[in-house]
mmCIF file of C-alpha atoms in Angstrom:
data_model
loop_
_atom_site.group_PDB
_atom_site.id
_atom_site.type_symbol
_atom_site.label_atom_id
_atom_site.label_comp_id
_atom_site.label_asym_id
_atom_site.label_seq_id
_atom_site.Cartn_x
_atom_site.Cartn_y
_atom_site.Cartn_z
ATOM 1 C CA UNK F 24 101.091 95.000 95.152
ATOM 2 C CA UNK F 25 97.706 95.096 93.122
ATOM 3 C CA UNK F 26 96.628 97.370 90.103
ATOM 4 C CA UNK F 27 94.303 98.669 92.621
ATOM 5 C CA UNK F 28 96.936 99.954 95.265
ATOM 6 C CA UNK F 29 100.770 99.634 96.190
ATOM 7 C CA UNK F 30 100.921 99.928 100.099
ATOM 8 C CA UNK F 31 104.680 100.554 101.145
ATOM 9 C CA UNK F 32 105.340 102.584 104.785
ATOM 10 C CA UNK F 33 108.659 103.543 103.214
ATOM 11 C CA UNK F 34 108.497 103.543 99.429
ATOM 12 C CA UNK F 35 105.461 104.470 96.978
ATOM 13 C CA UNK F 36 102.477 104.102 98.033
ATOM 14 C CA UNK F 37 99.218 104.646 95.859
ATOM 15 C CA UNK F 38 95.476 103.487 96.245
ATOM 16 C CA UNK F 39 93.008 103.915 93.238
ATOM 17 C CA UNK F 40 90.272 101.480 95.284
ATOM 18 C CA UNK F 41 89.835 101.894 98.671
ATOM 19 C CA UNK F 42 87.028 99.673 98.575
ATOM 20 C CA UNK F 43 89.255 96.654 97.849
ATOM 21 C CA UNK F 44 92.330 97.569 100.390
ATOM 22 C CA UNK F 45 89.339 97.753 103.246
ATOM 23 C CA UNK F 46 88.145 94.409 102.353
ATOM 24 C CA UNK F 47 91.393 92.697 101.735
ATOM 25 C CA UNK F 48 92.734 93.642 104.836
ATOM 26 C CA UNK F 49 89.803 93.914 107.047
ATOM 27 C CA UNK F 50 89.612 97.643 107.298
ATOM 28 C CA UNK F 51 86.004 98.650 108.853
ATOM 29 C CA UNK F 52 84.155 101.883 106.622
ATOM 30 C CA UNK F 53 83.775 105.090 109.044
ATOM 31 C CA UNK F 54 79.905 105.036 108.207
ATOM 32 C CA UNK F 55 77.216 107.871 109.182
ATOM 33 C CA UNK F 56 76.618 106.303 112.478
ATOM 34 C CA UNK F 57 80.359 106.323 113.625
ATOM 35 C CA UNK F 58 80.894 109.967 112.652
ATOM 36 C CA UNK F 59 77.391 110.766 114.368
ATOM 37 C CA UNK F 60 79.073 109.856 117.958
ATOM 38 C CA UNK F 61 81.927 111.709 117.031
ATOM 39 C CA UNK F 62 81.486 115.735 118.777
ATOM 40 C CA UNK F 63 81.840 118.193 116.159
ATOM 41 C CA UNK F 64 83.640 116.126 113.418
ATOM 42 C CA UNK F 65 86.836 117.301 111.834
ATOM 43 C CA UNK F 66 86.395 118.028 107.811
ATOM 44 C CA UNK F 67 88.425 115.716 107.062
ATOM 45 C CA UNK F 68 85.925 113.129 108.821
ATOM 46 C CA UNK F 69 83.129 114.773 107.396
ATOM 47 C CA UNK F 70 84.526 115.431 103.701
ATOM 48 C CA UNK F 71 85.184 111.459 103.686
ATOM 49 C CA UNK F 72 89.151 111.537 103.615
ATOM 50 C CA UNK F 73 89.111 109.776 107.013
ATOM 51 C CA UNK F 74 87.715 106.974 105.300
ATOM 52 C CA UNK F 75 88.019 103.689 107.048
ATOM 53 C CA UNK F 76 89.076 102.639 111.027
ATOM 54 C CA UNK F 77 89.690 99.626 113.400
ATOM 55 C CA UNK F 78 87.941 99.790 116.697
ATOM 56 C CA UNK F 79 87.013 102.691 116.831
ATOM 57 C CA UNK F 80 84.236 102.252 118.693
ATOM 58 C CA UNK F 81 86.554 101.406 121.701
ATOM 59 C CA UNK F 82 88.022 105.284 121.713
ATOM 60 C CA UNK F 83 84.051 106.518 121.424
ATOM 61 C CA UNK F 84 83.061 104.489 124.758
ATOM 62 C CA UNK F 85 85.791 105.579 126.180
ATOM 63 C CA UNK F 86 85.119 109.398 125.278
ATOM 64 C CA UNK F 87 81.359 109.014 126.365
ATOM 65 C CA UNK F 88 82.210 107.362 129.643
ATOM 66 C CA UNK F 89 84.797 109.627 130.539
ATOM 67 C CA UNK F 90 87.555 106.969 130.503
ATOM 68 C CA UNK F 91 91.526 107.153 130.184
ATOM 69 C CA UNK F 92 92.564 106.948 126.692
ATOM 70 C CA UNK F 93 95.567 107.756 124.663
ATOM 71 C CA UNK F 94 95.990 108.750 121.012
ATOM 72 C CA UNK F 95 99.955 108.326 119.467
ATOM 73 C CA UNK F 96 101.522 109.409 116.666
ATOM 74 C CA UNK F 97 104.670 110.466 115.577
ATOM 75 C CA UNK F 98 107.099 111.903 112.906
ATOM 76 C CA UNK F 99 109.548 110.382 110.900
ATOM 77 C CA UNK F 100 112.224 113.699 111.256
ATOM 78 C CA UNK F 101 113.491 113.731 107.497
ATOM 79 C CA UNK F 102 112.268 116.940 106.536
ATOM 80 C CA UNK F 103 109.807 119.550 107.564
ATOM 81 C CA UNK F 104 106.192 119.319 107.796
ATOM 82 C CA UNK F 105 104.186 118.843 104.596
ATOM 83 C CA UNK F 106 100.367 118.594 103.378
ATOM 84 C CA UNK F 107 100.376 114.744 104.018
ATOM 85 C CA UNK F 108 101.563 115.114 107.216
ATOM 86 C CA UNK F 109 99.354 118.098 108.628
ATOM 87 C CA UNK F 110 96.616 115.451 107.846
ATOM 88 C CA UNK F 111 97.793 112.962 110.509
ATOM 89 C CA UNK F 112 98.682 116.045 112.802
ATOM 90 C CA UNK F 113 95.146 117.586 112.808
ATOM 91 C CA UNK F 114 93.690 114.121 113.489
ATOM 92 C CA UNK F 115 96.113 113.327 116.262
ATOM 93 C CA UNK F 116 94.772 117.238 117.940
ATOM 94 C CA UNK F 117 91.205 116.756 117.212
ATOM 95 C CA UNK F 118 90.848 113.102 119.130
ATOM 96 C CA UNK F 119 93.033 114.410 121.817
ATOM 97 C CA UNK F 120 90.510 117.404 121.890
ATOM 98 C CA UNK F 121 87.478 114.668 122.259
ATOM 99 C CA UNK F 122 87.852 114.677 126.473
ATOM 100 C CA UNK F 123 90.188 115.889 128.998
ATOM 101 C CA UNK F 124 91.013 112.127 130.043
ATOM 102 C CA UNK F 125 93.026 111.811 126.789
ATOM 103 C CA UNK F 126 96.576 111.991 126.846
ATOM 104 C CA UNK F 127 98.888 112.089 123.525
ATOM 105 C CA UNK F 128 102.156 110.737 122.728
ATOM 106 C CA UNK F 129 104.538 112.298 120.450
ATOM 107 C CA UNK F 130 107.428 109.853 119.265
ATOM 108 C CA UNK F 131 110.061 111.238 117.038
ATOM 109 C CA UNK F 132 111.152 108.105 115.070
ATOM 110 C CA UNK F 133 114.547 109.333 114.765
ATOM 111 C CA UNK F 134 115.940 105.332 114.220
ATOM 112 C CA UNK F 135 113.412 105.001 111.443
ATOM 113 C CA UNK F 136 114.938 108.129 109.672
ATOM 114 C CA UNK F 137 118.259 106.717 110.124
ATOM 115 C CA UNK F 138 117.529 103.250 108.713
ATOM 116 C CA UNK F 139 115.502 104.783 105.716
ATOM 117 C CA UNK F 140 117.079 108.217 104.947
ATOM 118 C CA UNK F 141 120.403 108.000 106.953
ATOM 119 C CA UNK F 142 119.610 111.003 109.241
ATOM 120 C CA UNK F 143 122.049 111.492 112.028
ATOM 121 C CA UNK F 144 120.674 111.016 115.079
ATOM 122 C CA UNK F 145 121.791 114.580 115.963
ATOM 123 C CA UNK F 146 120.530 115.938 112.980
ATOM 124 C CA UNK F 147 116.820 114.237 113.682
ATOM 125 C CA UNK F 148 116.853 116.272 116.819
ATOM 126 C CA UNK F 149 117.541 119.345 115.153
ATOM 127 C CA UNK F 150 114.394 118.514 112.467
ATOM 128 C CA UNK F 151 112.191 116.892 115.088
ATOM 129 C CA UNK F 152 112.298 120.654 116.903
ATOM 130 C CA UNK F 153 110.988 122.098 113.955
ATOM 131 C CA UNK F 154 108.352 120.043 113.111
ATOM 132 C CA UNK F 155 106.976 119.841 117.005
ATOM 133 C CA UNK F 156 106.714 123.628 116.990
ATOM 134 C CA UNK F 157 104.900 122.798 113.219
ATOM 135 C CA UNK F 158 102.693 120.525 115.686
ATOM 136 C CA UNK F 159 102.156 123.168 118.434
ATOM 137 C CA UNK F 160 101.274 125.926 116.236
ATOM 138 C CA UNK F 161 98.423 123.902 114.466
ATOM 139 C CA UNK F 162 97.085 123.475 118.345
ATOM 140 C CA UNK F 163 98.404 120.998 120.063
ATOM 141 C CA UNK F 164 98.213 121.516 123.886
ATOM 142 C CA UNK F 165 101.421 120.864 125.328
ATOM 143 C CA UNK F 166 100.253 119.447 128.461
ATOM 144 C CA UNK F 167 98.499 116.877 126.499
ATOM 145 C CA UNK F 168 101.470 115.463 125.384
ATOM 146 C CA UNK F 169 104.494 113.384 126.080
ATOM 147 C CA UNK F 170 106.826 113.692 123.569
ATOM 148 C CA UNK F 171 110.051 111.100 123.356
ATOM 149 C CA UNK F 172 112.963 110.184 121.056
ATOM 150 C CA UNK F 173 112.900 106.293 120.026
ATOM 151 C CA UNK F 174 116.669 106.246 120.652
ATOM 152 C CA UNK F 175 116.094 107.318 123.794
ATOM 153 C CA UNK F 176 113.370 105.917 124.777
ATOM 154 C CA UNK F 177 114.480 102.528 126.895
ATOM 155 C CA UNK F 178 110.829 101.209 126.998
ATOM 156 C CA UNK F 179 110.356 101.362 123.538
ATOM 157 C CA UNK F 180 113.637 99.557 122.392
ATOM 158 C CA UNK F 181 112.957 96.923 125.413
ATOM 159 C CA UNK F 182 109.660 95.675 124.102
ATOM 160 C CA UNK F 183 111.079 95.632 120.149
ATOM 161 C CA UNK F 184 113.464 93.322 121.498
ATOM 162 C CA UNK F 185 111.055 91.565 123.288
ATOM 163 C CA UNK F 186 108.396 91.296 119.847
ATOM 164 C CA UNK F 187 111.460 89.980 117.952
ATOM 165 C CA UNK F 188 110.941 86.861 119.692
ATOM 166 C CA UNK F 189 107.590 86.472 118.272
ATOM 167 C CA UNK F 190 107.821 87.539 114.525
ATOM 168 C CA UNK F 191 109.940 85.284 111.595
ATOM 169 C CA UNK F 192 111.857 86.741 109.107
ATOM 170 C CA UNK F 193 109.670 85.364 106.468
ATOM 171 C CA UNK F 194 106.674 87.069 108.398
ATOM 172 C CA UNK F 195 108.215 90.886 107.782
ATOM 173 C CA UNK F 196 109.456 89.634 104.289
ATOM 174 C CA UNK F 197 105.426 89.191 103.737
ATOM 175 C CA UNK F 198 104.016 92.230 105.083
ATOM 176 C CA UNK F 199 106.522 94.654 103.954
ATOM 177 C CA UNK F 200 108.218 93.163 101.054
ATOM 178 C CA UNK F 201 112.307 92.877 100.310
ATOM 179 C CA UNK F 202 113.611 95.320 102.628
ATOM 180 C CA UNK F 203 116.685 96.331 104.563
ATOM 181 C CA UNK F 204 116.888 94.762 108.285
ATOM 182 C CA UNK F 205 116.968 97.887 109.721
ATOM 183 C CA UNK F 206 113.566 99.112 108.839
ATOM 184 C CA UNK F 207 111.752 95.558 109.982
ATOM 185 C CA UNK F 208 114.035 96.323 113.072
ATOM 186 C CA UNK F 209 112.280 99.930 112.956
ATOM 187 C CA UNK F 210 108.421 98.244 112.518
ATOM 188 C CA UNK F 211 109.021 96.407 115.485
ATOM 189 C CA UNK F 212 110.156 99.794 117.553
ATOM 190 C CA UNK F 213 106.829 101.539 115.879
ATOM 191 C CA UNK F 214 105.138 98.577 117.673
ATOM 192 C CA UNK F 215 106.934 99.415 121.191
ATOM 193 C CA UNK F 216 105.977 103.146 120.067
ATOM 194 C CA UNK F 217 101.821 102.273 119.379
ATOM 195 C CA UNK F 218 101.521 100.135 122.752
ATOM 196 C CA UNK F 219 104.064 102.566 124.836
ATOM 197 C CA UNK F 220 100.848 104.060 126.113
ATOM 198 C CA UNK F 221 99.711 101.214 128.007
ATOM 199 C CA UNK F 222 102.603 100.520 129.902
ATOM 200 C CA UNK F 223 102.387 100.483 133.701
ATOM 201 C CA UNK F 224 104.295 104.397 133.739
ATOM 202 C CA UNK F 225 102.424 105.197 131.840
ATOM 203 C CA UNK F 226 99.690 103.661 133.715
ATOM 204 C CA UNK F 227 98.384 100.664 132.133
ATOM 205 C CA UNK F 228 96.320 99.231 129.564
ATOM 206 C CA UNK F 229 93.808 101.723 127.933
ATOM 207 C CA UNK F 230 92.354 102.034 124.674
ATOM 208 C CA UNK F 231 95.208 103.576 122.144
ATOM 209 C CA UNK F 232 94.287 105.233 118.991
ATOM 210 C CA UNK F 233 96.883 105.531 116.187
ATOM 211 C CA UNK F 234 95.894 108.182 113.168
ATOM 212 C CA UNK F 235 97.402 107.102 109.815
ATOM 213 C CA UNK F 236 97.292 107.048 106.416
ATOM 214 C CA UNK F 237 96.345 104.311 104.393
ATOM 215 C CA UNK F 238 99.981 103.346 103.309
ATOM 216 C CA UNK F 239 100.950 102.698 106.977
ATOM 217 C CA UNK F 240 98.190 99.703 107.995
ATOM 218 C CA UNK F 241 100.786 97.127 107.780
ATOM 219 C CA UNK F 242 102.520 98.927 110.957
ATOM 220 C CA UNK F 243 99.163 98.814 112.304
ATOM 221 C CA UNK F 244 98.198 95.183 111.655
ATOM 222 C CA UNK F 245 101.939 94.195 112.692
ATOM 223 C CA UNK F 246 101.182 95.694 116.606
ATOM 224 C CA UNK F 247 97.486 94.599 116.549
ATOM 225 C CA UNK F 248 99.563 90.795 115.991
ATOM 226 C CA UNK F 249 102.093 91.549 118.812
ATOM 227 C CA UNK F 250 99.065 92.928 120.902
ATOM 228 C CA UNK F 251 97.662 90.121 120.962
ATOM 229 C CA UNK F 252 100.429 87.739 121.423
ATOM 230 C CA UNK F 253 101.636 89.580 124.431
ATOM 231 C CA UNK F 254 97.935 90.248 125.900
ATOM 232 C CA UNK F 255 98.594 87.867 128.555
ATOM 233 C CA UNK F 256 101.997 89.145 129.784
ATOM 234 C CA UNK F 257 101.093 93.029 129.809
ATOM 235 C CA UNK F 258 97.683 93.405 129.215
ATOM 236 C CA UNK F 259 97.425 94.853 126.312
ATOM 237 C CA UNK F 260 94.255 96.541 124.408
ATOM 238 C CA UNK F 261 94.416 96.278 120.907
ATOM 239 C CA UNK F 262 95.299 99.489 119.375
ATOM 240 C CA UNK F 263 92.267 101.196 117.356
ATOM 241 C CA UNK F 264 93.053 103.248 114.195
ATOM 242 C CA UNK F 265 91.577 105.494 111.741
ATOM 243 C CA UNK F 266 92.619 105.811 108.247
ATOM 244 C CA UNK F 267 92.660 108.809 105.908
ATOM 245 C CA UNK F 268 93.105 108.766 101.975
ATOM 246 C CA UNK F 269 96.469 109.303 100.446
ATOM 247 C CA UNK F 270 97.301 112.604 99.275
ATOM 248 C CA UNK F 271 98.793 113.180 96.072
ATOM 249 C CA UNK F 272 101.749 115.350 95.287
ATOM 250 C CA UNK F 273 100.779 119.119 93.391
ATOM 251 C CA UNK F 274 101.522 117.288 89.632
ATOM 252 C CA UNK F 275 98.553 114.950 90.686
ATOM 253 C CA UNK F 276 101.542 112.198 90.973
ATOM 254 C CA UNK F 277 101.520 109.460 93.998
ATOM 255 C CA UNK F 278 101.984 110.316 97.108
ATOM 256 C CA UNK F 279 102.704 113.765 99.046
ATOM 257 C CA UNK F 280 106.447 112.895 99.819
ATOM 258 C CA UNK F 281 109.453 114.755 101.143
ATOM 259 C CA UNK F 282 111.110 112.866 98.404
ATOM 260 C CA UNK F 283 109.723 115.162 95.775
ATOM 261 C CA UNK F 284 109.625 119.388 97.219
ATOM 262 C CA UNK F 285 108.519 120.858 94.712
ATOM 263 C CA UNK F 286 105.196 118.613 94.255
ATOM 264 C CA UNK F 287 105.115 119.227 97.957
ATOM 265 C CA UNK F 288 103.403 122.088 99.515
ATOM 266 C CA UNK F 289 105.658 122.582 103.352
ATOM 267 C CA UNK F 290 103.931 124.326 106.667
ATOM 268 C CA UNK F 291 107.829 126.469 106.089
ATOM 269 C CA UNK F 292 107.330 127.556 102.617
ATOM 270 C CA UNK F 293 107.679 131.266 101.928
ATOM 271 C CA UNK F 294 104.557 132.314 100.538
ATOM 272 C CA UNK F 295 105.933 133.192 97.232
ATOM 273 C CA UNK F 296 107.087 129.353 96.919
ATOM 274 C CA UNK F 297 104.089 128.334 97.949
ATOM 275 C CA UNK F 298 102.358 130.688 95.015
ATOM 276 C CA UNK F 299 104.642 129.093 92.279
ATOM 277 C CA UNK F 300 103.945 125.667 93.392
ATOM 278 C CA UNK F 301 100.516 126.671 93.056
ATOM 279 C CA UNK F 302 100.721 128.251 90.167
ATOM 280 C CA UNK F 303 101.886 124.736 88.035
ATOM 281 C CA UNK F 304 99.674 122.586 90.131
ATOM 282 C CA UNK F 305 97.308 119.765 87.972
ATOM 283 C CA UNK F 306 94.055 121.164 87.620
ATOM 284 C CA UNK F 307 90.544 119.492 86.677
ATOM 285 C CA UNK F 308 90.874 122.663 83.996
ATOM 286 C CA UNK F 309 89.659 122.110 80.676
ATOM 287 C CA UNK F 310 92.105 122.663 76.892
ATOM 288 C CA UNK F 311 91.107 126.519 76.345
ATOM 289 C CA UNK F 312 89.732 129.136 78.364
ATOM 290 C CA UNK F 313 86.482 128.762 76.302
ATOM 291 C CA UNK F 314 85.907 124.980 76.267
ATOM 292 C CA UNK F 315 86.237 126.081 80.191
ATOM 293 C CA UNK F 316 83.217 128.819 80.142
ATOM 294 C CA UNK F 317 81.347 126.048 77.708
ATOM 295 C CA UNK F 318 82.300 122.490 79.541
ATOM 296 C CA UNK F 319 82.995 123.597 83.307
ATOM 297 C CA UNK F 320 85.609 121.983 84.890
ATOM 298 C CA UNK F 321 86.368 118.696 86.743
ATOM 299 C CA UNK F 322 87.071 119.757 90.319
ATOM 300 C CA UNK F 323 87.260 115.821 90.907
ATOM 301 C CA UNK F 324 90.876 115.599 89.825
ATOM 302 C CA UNK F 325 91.971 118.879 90.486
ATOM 303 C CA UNK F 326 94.969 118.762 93.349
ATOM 304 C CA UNK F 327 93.805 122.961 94.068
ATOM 305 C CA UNK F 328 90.232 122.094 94.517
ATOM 306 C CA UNK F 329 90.817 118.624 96.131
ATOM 307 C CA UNK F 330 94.463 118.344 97.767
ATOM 308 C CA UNK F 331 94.863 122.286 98.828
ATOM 309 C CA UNK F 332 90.863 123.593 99.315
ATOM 310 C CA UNK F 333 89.405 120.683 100.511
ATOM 311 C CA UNK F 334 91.783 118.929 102.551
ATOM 312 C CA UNK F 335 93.001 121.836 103.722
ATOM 313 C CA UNK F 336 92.454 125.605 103.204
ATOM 314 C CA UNK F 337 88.707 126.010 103.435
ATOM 315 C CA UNK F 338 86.780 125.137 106.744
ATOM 316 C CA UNK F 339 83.591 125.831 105.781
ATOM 317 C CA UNK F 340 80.987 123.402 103.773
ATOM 318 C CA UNK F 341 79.444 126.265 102.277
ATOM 319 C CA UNK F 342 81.896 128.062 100.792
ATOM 320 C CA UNK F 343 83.643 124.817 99.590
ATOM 321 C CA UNK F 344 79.894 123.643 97.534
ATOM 322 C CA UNK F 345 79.922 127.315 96.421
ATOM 323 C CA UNK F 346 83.501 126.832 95.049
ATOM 324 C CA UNK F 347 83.145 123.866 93.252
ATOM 325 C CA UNK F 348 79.732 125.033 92.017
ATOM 326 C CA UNK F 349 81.388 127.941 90.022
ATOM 327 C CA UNK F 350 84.351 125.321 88.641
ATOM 328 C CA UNK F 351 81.363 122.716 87.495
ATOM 329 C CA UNK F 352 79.790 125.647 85.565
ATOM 330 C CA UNK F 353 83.310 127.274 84.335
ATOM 331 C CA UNK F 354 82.033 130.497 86.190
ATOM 332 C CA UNK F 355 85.989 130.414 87.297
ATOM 333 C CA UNK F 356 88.782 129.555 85.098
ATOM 334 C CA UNK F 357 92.106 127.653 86.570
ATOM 335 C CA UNK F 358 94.266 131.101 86.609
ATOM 336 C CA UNK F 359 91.458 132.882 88.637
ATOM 337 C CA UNK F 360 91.138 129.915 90.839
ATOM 338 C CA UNK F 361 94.680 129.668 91.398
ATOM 339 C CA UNK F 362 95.400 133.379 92.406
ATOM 340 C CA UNK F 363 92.309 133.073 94.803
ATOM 341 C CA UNK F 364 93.983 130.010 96.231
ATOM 342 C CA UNK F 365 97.394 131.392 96.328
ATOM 343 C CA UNK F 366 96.146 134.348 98.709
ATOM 344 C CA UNK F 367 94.254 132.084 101.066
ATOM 345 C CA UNK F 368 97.306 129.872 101.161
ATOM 346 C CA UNK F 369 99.779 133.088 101.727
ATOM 347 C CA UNK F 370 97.505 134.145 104.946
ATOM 348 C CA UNK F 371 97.445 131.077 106.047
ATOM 349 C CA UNK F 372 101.560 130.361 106.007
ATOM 350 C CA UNK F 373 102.268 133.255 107.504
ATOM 351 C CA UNK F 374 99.472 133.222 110.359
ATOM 352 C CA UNK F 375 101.547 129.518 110.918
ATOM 353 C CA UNK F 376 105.203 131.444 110.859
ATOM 354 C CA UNK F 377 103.751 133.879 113.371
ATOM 355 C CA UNK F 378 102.454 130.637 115.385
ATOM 356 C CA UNK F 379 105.626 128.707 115.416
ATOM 357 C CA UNK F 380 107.368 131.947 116.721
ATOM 358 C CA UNK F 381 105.035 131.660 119.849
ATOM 359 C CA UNK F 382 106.259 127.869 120.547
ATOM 360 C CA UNK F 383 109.565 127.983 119.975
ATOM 361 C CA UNK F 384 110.473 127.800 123.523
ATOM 362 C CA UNK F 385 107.697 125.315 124.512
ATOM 363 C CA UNK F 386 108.688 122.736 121.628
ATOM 364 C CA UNK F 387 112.612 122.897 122.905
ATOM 365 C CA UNK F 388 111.278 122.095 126.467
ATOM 366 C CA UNK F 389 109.378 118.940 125.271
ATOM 367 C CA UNK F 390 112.302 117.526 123.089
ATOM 368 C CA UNK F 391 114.393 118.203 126.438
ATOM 369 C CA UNK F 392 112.172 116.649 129.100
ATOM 370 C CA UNK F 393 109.289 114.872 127.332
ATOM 371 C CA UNK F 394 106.241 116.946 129.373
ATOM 372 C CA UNK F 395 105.679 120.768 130.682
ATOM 373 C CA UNK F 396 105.609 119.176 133.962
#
């Protein structure tokens, strides 16, 4: 814990210098060159919120010579599908996108959610099934992917057991801080969940990519340690990682968190929820409507302009320089802005509702059987 960030996978989590929390912990920048190599670059690459990775470079030659790779992330089933988590979703679908030798892996961490929110294992199920068809409608192909349960998942558990041997007590006390057994227990099944890929059925070593956010590098640091330490015995390639920026909650407050709804904007909100969380979001907006026309705004710290348009809402570079253009020049006041948000973000939920219609039967046959095939 620093004034310049608190980095907790289960608790608070802020950065206010990404700078420092990429040299401190040996983060490498995603510079011009990187994202050059990189075919058609999400926005949230190009827009700098993907700010930071380790080995990445690996994935790329593995993309450009047509080589086996896997990309894994997961969900923690507590809750539906948020802002912050449609980040690590679209990241997870664009590198999968990147050649048809990738293969994704879906883990719902339903032993996490017990040890940190005391979610029933049959509940998690229930939640996990929502937020896969979440996962499908934003366009995940489902023959990409092999999607498990961590309490079900024998390999998984067999190699946490198996890391235990090689991690102290004091060593998880370090890297995450005071916590409950069960969710060091849970770091070490996140390992067996980041290196499941390279397995031999799942057939051997290959470069891994894990998309996260900033908060969760200790998980990633913790398997890139275990990685190594068990390189000999199974062969292991260090897992590569990007990182993307933290986003705050709709009062301009830490992070997005299911902790806090209505500072939360959720991939299930009606759109008329989603309108009134809008409508009291923090805006870059300035005391009175005319020290708005005269000053402009600050689009900066706006969460509309910076959280919901461009993290999110508005694909296109253009229209997004055009947008903050008339906010810099108070062409647009907050209420205007808002309302023109608001609509965007109404089409868009229920184009989504229509989607995860469409999947409903293909996201119950994953959770059942793990693959399509």
């Amino acid at each position: 814990m620093t004034e310049s960030f608190r980095i907790d996978p289960w608790g608070a989590s802020f950065v206010k210098d990404y700078e420092r929390l990429m040299r401190e912990f040996g983060i490498q920048p995603l510079t011009d060159e990187i994202i050059k190599r990189l075919p058609n670059p999400h926005r949230l690459i190009r827009r700098g919120f993907v700010f930071g990775h380790r080995d990445l470079e690996v994935i790329l030659r593995a993309v450009e010579g047509g080589e086996d790779y896997a990309v894994i992330t997961g969900i923690k089933p507590s809750g539906e599908y948020h802002l912050g988590a449609k980040i690590t979703a679209e990241e997870f679908i664009y590198f999968l996108s990147l050649s048809p030798k990738a293969r994704g892996f879906f883990a719902i961490a339903d032993l996490e959610a017990y040890a940190d929110n005391k979610v029933p294992l049959s509940k998690s199920k229930e939640i996990a099934l929502s937020n896969l068809m979440d996962l499908l409608a934003l366009g995940l192909d489902p023959k990409k992917v092999y999607v498990y349960r961590q309490s079900q998942e024998i390999s998984v558990l067999r190699m946490a057991f198996l890391f235990s041997r090689a991690v102290t007590y004091n060593t998880l006390e370090a890297m995450y801080g005071d916590k409950p057994f069960g969710l060091y227990f849970s770091a070490l099944v996140q390992a067996g969940d980041i290196l499941l890929p390279q397995l031999p059925e799942h057939g051997g070593p290959k470069p891994t990519l894990v998309p996260v956010g900033a908060d969760q590098d200790p998980h990633i640091r913790l398997t890139r340690d275990l990685a190594r330490k068990y390189r000999e015995e199974f062969g292991f390639i260090l897992p590569s990682a990007t990182y993307h920026k933290l986003i705050r909650d709709l009062a301009g407050r830490e992070k997005m968190s299911k902790r806090n709804p209505m500072g939360n904007l959720y991939l299930t909100d009606s759109p008329e929820l989603a309108c009134k969380k809008i409508a009291a979001a923090y805006t870059g907006g300035r005391a009175t409507a005319e020290d708005q026309r005269r000053l402009g705004g600050v689009p900066e710290v706006c969460t509309v302009f910076v959280e919901l348009l461009s993290m999110h809402f508005v694909e296109d570079d253009r229209l997004l320089k055009e947008w903050y253009h008339e906010c810099r020049t108070g062409s647009i006041l907050c209420g205007e802005c808002k309302a023109r948000v608001c609509e965007i973000v109404s089409k868009w939920l229920m184009d989504h509702r229509r989607k995860r219609r469409k999947v409903a039967d293909i996201a119950l046959k994953l959770i059942e059987e793990g693959t399509l095939s």
